XYZ file of C-alpha atoms in Angstrom:
601
model
C 141.422 108.277 100.198
C 141.075 111.571 98.338
C 137.998 112.916 96.598
C 139.548 112.231 93.186
C 140.248 108.637 94.178
C 136.641 108.223 95.275
C 135.358 109.680 91.997
C 137.638 107.274 90.136
C 136.220 104.389 92.180
C 132.678 105.382 91.250
C 133.613 105.662 87.563
C 135.316 102.258 87.584
C 132.295 100.684 89.241
C 129.885 102.297 86.776
C 131.976 101.015 83.844
C 132.233 97.521 85.361
C 128.464 97.232 85.810
C 127.914 98.489 82.266
C 130.259 95.788 80.953
C 128.487 93.077 82.947
C 125.158 94.247 81.621
C 126.454 94.228 78.052
C 127.815 90.700 78.521
C 124.332 89.480 79.452
C 122.686 91.285 76.561
C 123.512 88.574 74.007
C 122.199 85.877 76.345
C 119.010 87.876 76.772
C 118.473 88.082 73.012
C 119.348 84.402 72.591
C 116.827 83.298 75.212
C 114.120 85.435 73.630
C 114.779 83.698 70.303
C 114.765 80.238 71.930
C 111.406 80.956 73.568
C 109.902 81.965 70.245
C 111.345 78.893 68.488
C 110.099 76.561 71.234
C 106.601 78.022 71.103
C 106.363 77.910 67.294
C 107.848 74.397 67.128
C 105.361 73.152 69.717
C 102.482 74.723 67.827
C 103.566 73.140 64.531
C 104.151 69.774 66.198
C 100.768 69.925 67.881
C 98.989 70.487 64.547
C 101.044 67.777 62.835
C 100.532 65.070 65.490
C 96.849 65.969 65.807
C 96.384 65.527 62.042
C 98.013 62.083 61.999
C 96.235 61.172 65.260
C 99.478 60.321 67.022
C 98.078 60.676 70.543
C 101.141 59.454 72.424
C 103.461 61.817 70.551
C 101.002 64.664 71.039
C 100.879 64.196 74.819
C 104.647 63.814 74.974
C 105.073 67.063 73.050
C 102.711 68.906 75.379
C 104.476 67.460 78.422
C 107.864 68.655 77.162
C 106.456 72.113 76.462
C 104.660 72.423 79.815
C 107.847 71.462 81.659
C 110.491 73.257 79.585
C 108.784 76.540 78.699
C 108.123 77.701 82.311
C 111.693 76.764 83.256
C 112.991 78.765 80.311
C 110.809 81.740 81.246
C 111.986 81.532 84.848
C 115.660 81.485 83.801
C 115.051 84.350 81.382
C 113.377 86.407 84.112
C 116.350 85.820 86.411
C 118.683 86.979 83.669
C 116.661 90.138 83.121
C 116.551 90.779 86.869
C 120.351 90.536 86.923
C 120.590 92.991 84.049
C 118.224 95.354 85.872
C 120.412 95.079 88.988
C 123.553 95.966 87.019
C 121.747 98.890 85.361
C 120.650 100.239 88.732
C 124.118 99.779 90.239
C 125.619 101.717 87.352
C 123.065 104.497 87.907
C 123.847 104.634 91.626
C 127.535 105.261 90.922
C 126.769 107.907 88.310
C 124.544 109.638 90.840
C 127.373 109.618 93.367
C 129.630 111.324 90.839
C 126.941 113.969 90.227
C 126.742 114.709 93.937
C 130.518 115.039 94.181
C 130.363 117.536 91.326
C 127.808 119.589 93.320
C 125.116 118.812 90.747
C 121.939 117.979 92.670
C 119.463 118.564 89.846
C 117.057 115.694 89.339
C 117.300 114.326 92.874
C 114.204 114.288 95.072
C 114.094 117.719 96.793
C 111.888 116.423 99.613
C 109.232 119.108 99.264
C 106.768 116.727 100.919
C 108.645 117.148 104.211
C 109.011 120.935 104.136
C 107.188 122.824 106.890
C 106.999 126.636 106.700
C 106.776 126.987 110.490
C 109.503 124.479 111.318
C 112.191 125.896 113.623
C 114.975 125.716 111.009
C 114.438 123.592 107.884
C 113.334 126.488 105.656
C 116.241 128.771 106.537
C 118.961 126.104 106.358
C 118.032 124.566 102.974
C 117.232 121.189 104.493
C 114.608 120.537 101.807
C 114.112 122.000 98.334
C 116.333 122.556 95.330
C 120.057 122.272 96.080
C 119.240 121.100 99.585
C 120.788 118.914 102.238
C 118.118 116.275 101.627
C 119.145 116.023 97.969
C 122.788 115.711 98.969
C 122.195 113.003 101.565
C 119.257 110.946 100.379
C 120.005 107.461 99.018
C 116.595 106.091 100.061
C 114.118 104.880 97.459
C 111.072 103.800 99.442
C 108.735 106.508 100.668
C 109.240 105.247 104.218
C 113.026 105.489 103.946
C 112.827 109.071 102.706
C 110.402 109.920 105.494
C 112.790 108.408 108.052
C 115.736 110.465 106.802
C 113.607 113.615 106.687
C 112.594 112.965 110.283
C 116.208 112.670 111.406
C 117.035 115.966 109.687
C 113.999 117.692 111.196
C 114.441 116.588 114.806
C 117.780 116.105 116.537
C 118.346 112.897 118.502
C 119.645 112.516 122.035
C 123.325 111.869 122.713
C 123.059 108.079 123.065
C 121.095 107.728 119.844
C 123.459 110.024 117.936
C 126.441 107.905 118.984
C 124.614 104.686 117.973
C 123.920 106.179 114.544
C 127.498 107.401 114.134
C 128.848 103.922 114.835
C 126.317 102.287 112.514
C 127.060 104.775 109.723
C 130.824 104.267 109.982
C 130.403 100.503 109.714
C 128.173 100.799 106.640
C 130.292 103.489 104.963
C 133.219 101.089 104.676
C 131.201 98.468 102.744
C 130.404 100.081 99.392
C 129.425 96.791 97.711
C 126.817 95.957 100.332
C 125.463 99.499 100.505
C 124.989 99.843 96.784
C 123.386 96.411 96.412
C 120.916 97.376 99.134
C 120.199 100.642 97.289
C 119.752 98.865 93.975
C 117.088 96.553 95.385
C 115.363 99.593 96.846
C 115.100 101.095 93.354
C 112.474 98.442 92.587
C 110.111 100.455 94.784
C 108.447 102.751 92.294
C 105.047 103.036 93.953
C 103.721 105.861 96.063
C 103.733 105.784 99.833
C 99.971 105.327 99.878
C 100.345 102.109 97.864
C 102.502 100.586 100.594
C 100.201 101.929 103.304
C 97.192 100.437 101.504
C 98.970 97.079 101.348
C 99.781 97.224 105.079
C 96.182 98.185 105.884
C 94.966 95.162 103.876
C 97.372 92.910 105.762
C 95.940 94.145 109.064
C 92.386 93.341 107.975
C 90.893 90.204 109.607
C 90.688 86.975 107.625
C 87.480 86.832 105.592
C 87.493 83.526 103.673
C 89.418 81.437 106.175
C 86.620 81.790 108.728
C 84.038 80.311 106.341
C 84.100 76.500 106.400
C 82.034 76.314 103.201
C 84.731 78.086 101.179
C 87.414 76.028 102.863
C 85.689 72.755 101.941
C 84.809 73.941 98.442
C 88.421 74.868 97.653
C 89.523 71.333 98.517
C 86.684 69.324 96.955
C 85.212 71.192 93.986
C 88.368 71.405 91.799
C 88.823 67.630 92.010
C 85.105 67.010 91.366
C 85.098 69.354 88.369
C 88.233 67.853 86.804
C 86.912 64.346 87.373
C 83.579 65.274 85.766
C 85.291 66.755 82.694
C 87.533 63.698 82.278
C 84.575 61.338 82.731
C 82.603 63.281 80.130
C 85.321 62.839 77.502
C 86.506 59.326 78.406
C 83.481 57.610 79.943
C 80.773 59.313 77.911
C 78.737 60.483 80.933
C 76.009 63.136 80.355
C 77.270 66.679 79.804
C 75.008 67.943 82.561
C 77.446 66.532 85.136
C 80.482 68.724 84.338
C 78.183 71.660 83.597
C 76.625 71.313 87.055
C 80.074 71.264 88.654
C 81.107 74.350 86.678
C 77.874 76.117 87.651
C 78.517 75.367 91.316
C 82.033 76.784 90.945
C 80.607 79.856 89.247
C 78.260 80.434 92.182
C 81.134 80.200 94.658
C 83.213 82.622 92.589
C 80.269 84.988 92.347
C 79.916 84.978 96.147
C 83.611 85.814 96.591
C 83.937 88.141 93.586
C 83.622 91.383 95.593
C 86.233 90.256 98.112
C 88.573 89.045 95.363
C 88.240 92.332 93.473
C 88.807 94.368 96.646
C 91.899 92.309 97.524
C 93.307 92.701 94.026
C 92.743 96.449 94.084
C 94.426 96.898 97.477
C 97.448 94.708 96.734
C 98.245 95.022 93.025
C 100.171 98.289 93.361
C 102.017 97.051 96.424
C 103.550 94.046 94.660
C 106.402 96.168 93.272
C 107.143 97.519 96.741
C 107.201 93.961 98.105
C 109.827 93.053 95.536
C 111.982 95.959 96.700
C 111.550 95.156 100.384
C 112.286 91.485 99.731
C 115.607 92.330 98.070
C 116.621 94.742 100.817
C 115.594 92.396 103.628
C 117.500 89.523 102.050
C 120.566 91.758 101.721
C 120.412 92.617 105.426
C 119.899 88.978 106.440
C 122.932 87.897 104.420
C 125.285 90.177 106.379
C 126.491 90.216 109.950
C 127.084 93.473 111.794
C 129.374 94.559 114.598
C 127.722 97.812 115.635
C 124.759 97.739 118.004
C 122.212 99.671 115.939
C 122.838 97.595 112.810
C 122.706 94.382 114.824
C 119.456 95.354 116.496
C 117.799 96.294 113.209
C 118.875 93.014 111.640
C 117.640 91.071 114.665
C 114.229 92.727 114.353
C 113.787 90.923 111.019
C 113.619 87.566 112.788
C 112.615 88.372 116.356
C 109.618 86.023 116.330
C 111.563 83.048 115.031
C 110.409 83.679 111.458
C 112.782 84.694 108.689
C 111.398 87.903 107.229
C 112.633 87.307 103.674
C 111.009 83.873 103.516
C 107.665 85.233 104.677
C 107.799 88.229 102.317
C 108.639 85.852 99.475
C 105.552 83.778 100.301
C 103.323 86.847 100.277
C 104.804 88.087 97.029
C 104.180 84.674 95.432
C 100.559 84.794 96.571
C 99.982 88.325 95.319
C 101.829 87.720 92.041
C 99.450 84.857 91.323
C 96.455 86.852 92.459
C 97.555 89.754 90.273
C 97.021 87.447 87.266
C 93.284 88.211 87.637
C 93.964 91.080 85.267
C 94.684 88.528 82.501
C 91.613 87.134 80.726
C 93.259 83.698 80.461
C 93.249 83.516 84.283
C 89.483 83.057 84.374
C 89.479 79.791 82.381
C 91.341 77.773 85.039
C 89.647 79.923 87.698
C 86.204 78.459 86.928
C 87.647 74.944 87.171
C 90.132 75.260 90.054
C 88.533 78.085 92.093
C 91.793 80.020 91.973
C 90.241 83.123 93.565
C 89.200 81.124 96.627
C 92.520 79.268 96.758
C 94.637 82.441 96.758
C 92.291 84.233 99.159
C 92.691 81.350 101.595
C 96.470 81.407 101.181
C 96.500 85.150 101.812
C 94.306 84.795 104.907
C 96.588 82.138 106.371
C 99.618 84.350 105.724
C 97.986 87.376 107.323
C 96.935 85.366 110.363
C 100.550 84.411 111.084
C 102.526 87.469 109.955
C 100.368 90.611 110.000
C 101.800 91.897 113.295
C 105.418 91.643 112.157
C 105.562 93.075 108.656
C 105.201 96.737 109.694
C 108.194 96.288 112.042
C 110.187 94.716 109.215
C 109.432 97.628 106.906
C 110.383 100.109 109.641
C 113.750 98.386 110.114
C 114.406 98.695 106.373
C 113.467 102.387 106.457
C 116.042 102.982 109.188
C 118.663 101.089 107.197
C 117.883 103.320 104.202
C 118.420 106.427 106.330
C 121.668 105.020 107.737
C 122.885 104.159 104.242
C 122.107 107.705 103.117
C 124.381 109.037 105.846
C 126.964 106.322 105.106
C 127.103 107.220 101.417
C 127.594 110.871 102.391
C 130.399 109.885 104.782
C 132.167 107.708 102.188
C 132.044 110.449 99.542
C 133.550 112.996 101.970
C 136.484 111.351 103.758
C 137.753 114.711 104.996
C 134.554 115.291 106.983
C 134.515 114.225 110.614
C 132.068 112.661 113.028
C 131.625 115.250 115.789
C 132.111 114.584 119.458
C 128.801 114.811 121.295
C 129.580 116.590 124.531
C 127.971 115.726 127.838
C 128.149 119.417 128.718
C 125.339 121.710 127.678
C 125.643 124.878 125.552
C 128.807 123.746 123.753
C 129.648 124.276 120.086
C 133.247 124.401 118.876
C 134.652 123.655 115.439
C 137.817 123.915 113.399
C 137.687 124.475 109.636
C 133.885 124.552 109.646
C 132.474 124.835 106.119
C 129.157 124.616 104.296
C 128.597 121.231 102.643
C 126.316 122.704 99.931
C 129.030 125.115 98.747
C 131.533 123.648 96.313
C 134.983 122.871 97.686
C 136.656 125.393 95.421
C 134.408 128.210 96.643
C 134.004 127.101 100.250
C 135.699 129.139 102.973
C 136.012 127.492 106.385
C 136.193 129.111 109.791
C 137.180 128.237 113.346
C 135.063 129.338 116.252
C 133.904 128.234 119.693
C 131.104 129.162 122.023
C 130.629 127.630 125.425
C 128.473 128.379 128.389
C 124.860 129.163 128.957
C 123.753 132.517 127.621
C 126.611 133.048 125.168
C 125.466 135.300 122.330
C 127.729 136.124 119.398
C 126.887 139.422 117.706
C 128.239 139.302 114.152
C 128.577 142.574 112.306
C 129.785 143.038 108.786
C 129.419 144.773 105.478
C 127.054 143.707 102.740
C 127.812 140.376 101.046
C 130.673 139.709 103.468
C 129.380 136.288 104.553
C 127.380 136.825 107.762
C 124.282 134.926 106.625
C 126.318 132.147 105.031
C 128.232 131.662 108.258
C 125.017 131.339 110.265
C 123.725 128.757 107.792
C 127.071 126.962 107.980
C 126.761 126.634 111.736
C 123.128 125.605 111.471
C 123.451 122.951 108.770
C 126.409 121.333 110.516
C 124.458 121.278 113.777
C 121.643 119.490 111.936
C 124.096 116.966 110.485
C 125.676 116.355 113.882
C 122.349 115.855 115.651
C 121.226 113.415 112.931
C 124.297 111.207 113.409
C 126.077 112.250 110.208
C 129.622 113.517 109.686
C 130.059 117.278 109.508
C 131.960 119.544 107.141
C 134.776 120.343 109.548
C 138.217 119.182 110.593
C 136.931 118.748 114.143
C 133.755 119.626 115.992
C 132.277 119.282 119.467
C 128.600 119.884 120.055
C 126.125 119.209 122.827
C 122.519 118.092 122.537
C 120.477 121.084 121.430
C 117.510 122.379 119.508
C 118.315 124.508 116.482
C 116.208 127.589 115.790
C 116.617 130.123 112.991
C 115.003 133.343 111.855
C 116.555 134.273 108.538
C 114.067 134.217 105.674
C 110.859 135.592 107.094
C 108.492 136.675 104.312
C 105.243 138.523 104.055
C 102.022 136.728 103.145
C 99.346 138.345 100.974
C 96.977 135.486 101.713
C 97.210 136.032 105.474
C 97.657 139.822 105.187
C 100.926 139.553 107.109
C 103.838 141.963 106.555
C 107.416 140.713 106.620
C 107.996 142.634 109.858
C 105.019 141.023 111.579
C 106.063 137.616 110.192
C 109.460 138.126 111.815
C 107.844 139.067 115.124
C 105.830 135.849 115.034
C 109.024 133.954 114.363
C 110.758 135.564 117.331
C 107.777 134.760 119.534
C 108.142 131.138 118.398
C 111.777 131.283 119.554
C 110.816 132.647 122.969
C 108.176 129.953 123.355
C 110.728 127.247 122.550
C 113.005 128.574 125.292
C 110.314 127.779 127.842
C 110.712 124.049 127.117
C 113.640 122.884 129.261
C 114.234 119.554 127.468
C 117.240 120.679 125.417
C 119.233 123.921 125.124
C 118.305 126.086 122.152
C 120.932 127.252 119.656
C 119.424 130.193 117.779
C 120.559 132.016 114.637
C 118.970 135.398 113.917
C 119.891 137.149 110.691
C 119.375 140.928 110.448
C 116.657 140.979 113.110
C 113.845 143.545 112.874
C 114.957 144.691 109.434
C 111.406 145.713 108.553
C 111.324 148.878 110.680
C 113.234 152.144 111.017
C 116.781 152.190 112.325
C 115.942 153.651 115.741
C 113.173 151.125 116.441
C 115.329 148.342 115.018
C 118.204 149.085 117.368
C 115.977 149.489 120.412
C 114.015 146.317 119.635
C 117.099 144.242 118.831
C 118.876 145.364 121.993
C 115.814 144.512 124.083
C 115.575 141.077 122.480
C 119.253 140.337 123.159
C 118.801 141.326 126.801
C 115.762 139.028 127.075
C 117.604 136.137 125.425
C 120.542 136.678 127.749
C 118.273 136.570 130.805
C 116.774 133.330 129.506
C 120.317 131.945 129.227
C 119.828 131.224 125.520
C 122.856 130.723 123.284
C 123.209 131.697 119.671
C 124.094 134.167 116.944
C 122.777 137.555 115.902
C 123.991 139.029 112.612
C 123.410 142.708 112.017
C 124.462 145.856 110.202
C 123.750 147.785 113.414
C 127.246 148.316 114.777
C 125.858 149.814 117.965
C 124.611 146.398 119.020
C 128.249 145.484 119.496
C 128.326 147.814 122.492
C 126.160 145.327 124.363
C 129.268 143.247 125.024
C 130.126 145.851 127.674
C 126.656 145.530 129.235
C 126.194 141.752 129.115
C 129.143 139.438 129.869
C 127.771 136.657 127.665
C 127.772 138.827 124.522
C 130.834 138.620 122.266
C 131.600 140.492 119.052
C 132.736 138.984 115.752
C 132.697 140.358 112.249
C 133.107 139.693 108.548
C 134.866 142.424 106.690
C 135.712 143.554 103.185
C 138.458 145.634 101.600
C 138.307 148.070 98.698
C 141.244 148.244 96.333
C 141.160 150.321 93.160
C 137.347 150.489 93.136
C 137.056 146.725 93.600
C 135.570 145.086 96.698
C 137.266 142.005 98.097
C 135.867 139.603 100.695
C 137.867 137.031 102.612
C 134.731 135.463 104.240
C 136.760 134.843 107.393
C 135.427 135.331 110.902
C 137.277 138.010 112.890
C 136.962 139.091 116.491
C 135.538 142.496 117.300
C 133.132 144.914 115.622
C 133.302 145.448 111.862
C 135.181 148.569 110.812
C 134.663 148.436 107.030
C 131.664 149.523 104.951
C 130.854 148.961 101.293
C 127.209 149.936 100.654
C 128.117 153.096 98.753
C 130.683 151.287 96.644
C 128.232 148.506 95.815
C 125.615 151.076 94.775
C 128.126 152.844 92.568
C 129.115 149.577 90.882
C 125.422 149.016 90.075
C 125.211 152.424 88.403
C 123.465 154.246 91.242
C 124.877 157.722 91.783
C 126.072 158.275 95.344
C 126.832 161.763 96.645
C 130.350 162.148 97.992
C-alpha cells in the first residue's frame, strides 16, 4: 500500500465517522425533546391528579415516570457516548493525515520527558517541537505517554526489541481495533497526578468496613427511618419518632463526613480516567492475540481470575454515585438512606479485593498505548522496515537510511555500514553539506530500532547499543559555563559511559571542540579520537578539520567519509550524499559572499 492510498484510507474513515455522527444527531435532538415532554407532562399530570385527589392515578403516573425517565436518560447517554466515539475516531484519522503531511503542530511535544543531560534526546529531537515523540505518540493517558517516552529514552535488549517488533506488526495490521482503543483513551483528560491520587486512595486501608457500628447502621437505619416516616403519615404516630431516626442518621453522617469528603476529593477527578481505562481494557479483552507480548499483556488483565473490565466498571459505578455528593439534591436521600456510608462501604469492599491488581492493569494499558503508537507509525509508513537486531556487537549497517522528521520530498537517503569494535568514521565536509543531519539520521534511527519501531530505511541491521551524542552543547549564564566547557563536560560524560560494559556505545560527535582555536581544536580532537579508539568505542566524528582525516593512516579503525558541494555559476549545490574519503570542496567564502560579506580574493 502506498502513502497516497493510506492517506485516502484515513480520509474515507474520517468521512464515514462524520456521516455516522450526523445520522445520530437527529436521534439525539429527538430524545432531548422527548425527555422535556415527558418531564413537563408528568408535572402537569401530577398537579391535575393531586387537585382532583385521584391517588391511584397519581401513584401510577409517578411509577411510570420513575421507571421510564431513567431508562430514557440511560439510552440517551449511550447515544451521546456513541456520538462522542465517532467524533474521536474522526479526529484520530485527521491527525494521522496531519502527521503524513509532516505537520506536527498541536501534538504533545513531550517537554515533560526532556532531560538536558540525557545522552541523546536533546540532540536528536526526541522531544520538543517537530520531534520524534510528536510523530509517534498516539497515547492519551499520562502513563501511556510516559511509557513511550521511556522506550525512546532507553534502548531495550535484543529479546525485548524482537517481542515489541512482533507485537507492533500484529497491531499495525488492525486499524479498526487500534483506533477504537485510541478513541477510548481520549476520554482520559485528567492530569497524571489525578490518576496517581486515585491509585493512592485505592491502596489506602479500609476505614468504614472495619467499624461494625457503621456496618450495622447502614443495614438497619435506612429501613427504620423509612418505616418511621411511613408510620407518621399513615398511622399517625408522633413526629418525634421519624425526627429521632433522622437525627441519629445525621450523627452517623457527621461522624463520617470528613472521610466522605476526603474520598470524594481524591476520586472525583479520577472518574474520567476510569472511564478511559474501562473502554481500553474492554477493547483488549474483546480481542485475541497471536504475538507473545500482546498475549501476555492481555493475560495480565485477568491473571487473578477476575475480569479487569468488570471490576473497573464496579468501581466506576461506585465513584459515579459518590460523585453525586456535589449535587445538593443528593443530601435529601442521604439523610434518610445513609448514602455516604453505603458507598464508603462498597468502596472499601472493592479496595479489599482489587487494590493489588489495578496498578498492574493500568500498566498493561500503558504498554498497549506505547505499542499502538509504534503500530500507527508503522502503518502510516509501509516503506519503512523493522531492522534486524544482530547478535554481534558493534554492528550498524543500513541501505537508503533517511531522517523520518524530514519530508519525503526533501529527504535524501544514504547507504553505509560500520562493523567491529573501535570503528570511528571521521566525516568531513563543507558548510551546510549535511554532516550534522546525517549524524542525526543515524541517531534517530538507532533510537527507533532500539525501541522496537520500524526505521526509515530500506534495510537495516543493528546490534544492542547505547546511543550518545554531543551536538548542541550550549553555554549557561546561570551556571557561568561557557559553550566550550559545556562541551568538555559532555565529552567527559561520554568517557564515563564507556566504562560501563553493559552495552556498546555508539557515539556521534558534531564539530568537536569548536569553542577553541584551530590548533588546540585539532590537537584536542586528535587526542580524543585516539582515546576513543583505545577504549574500542564506535561512532562518528564530523569536522571541518580536514587534517583529522589523516588519522586513518595512524589508527586502523578510523575511516574517512565526506559530504561535498559544487559551485556552478556562483551557485552552491549540495547532493547530501555520503562519499568515501576526505572532503575536497570548500564553500565558506562563497557563502559569505552570497550574504553580502566582502571576501578578499
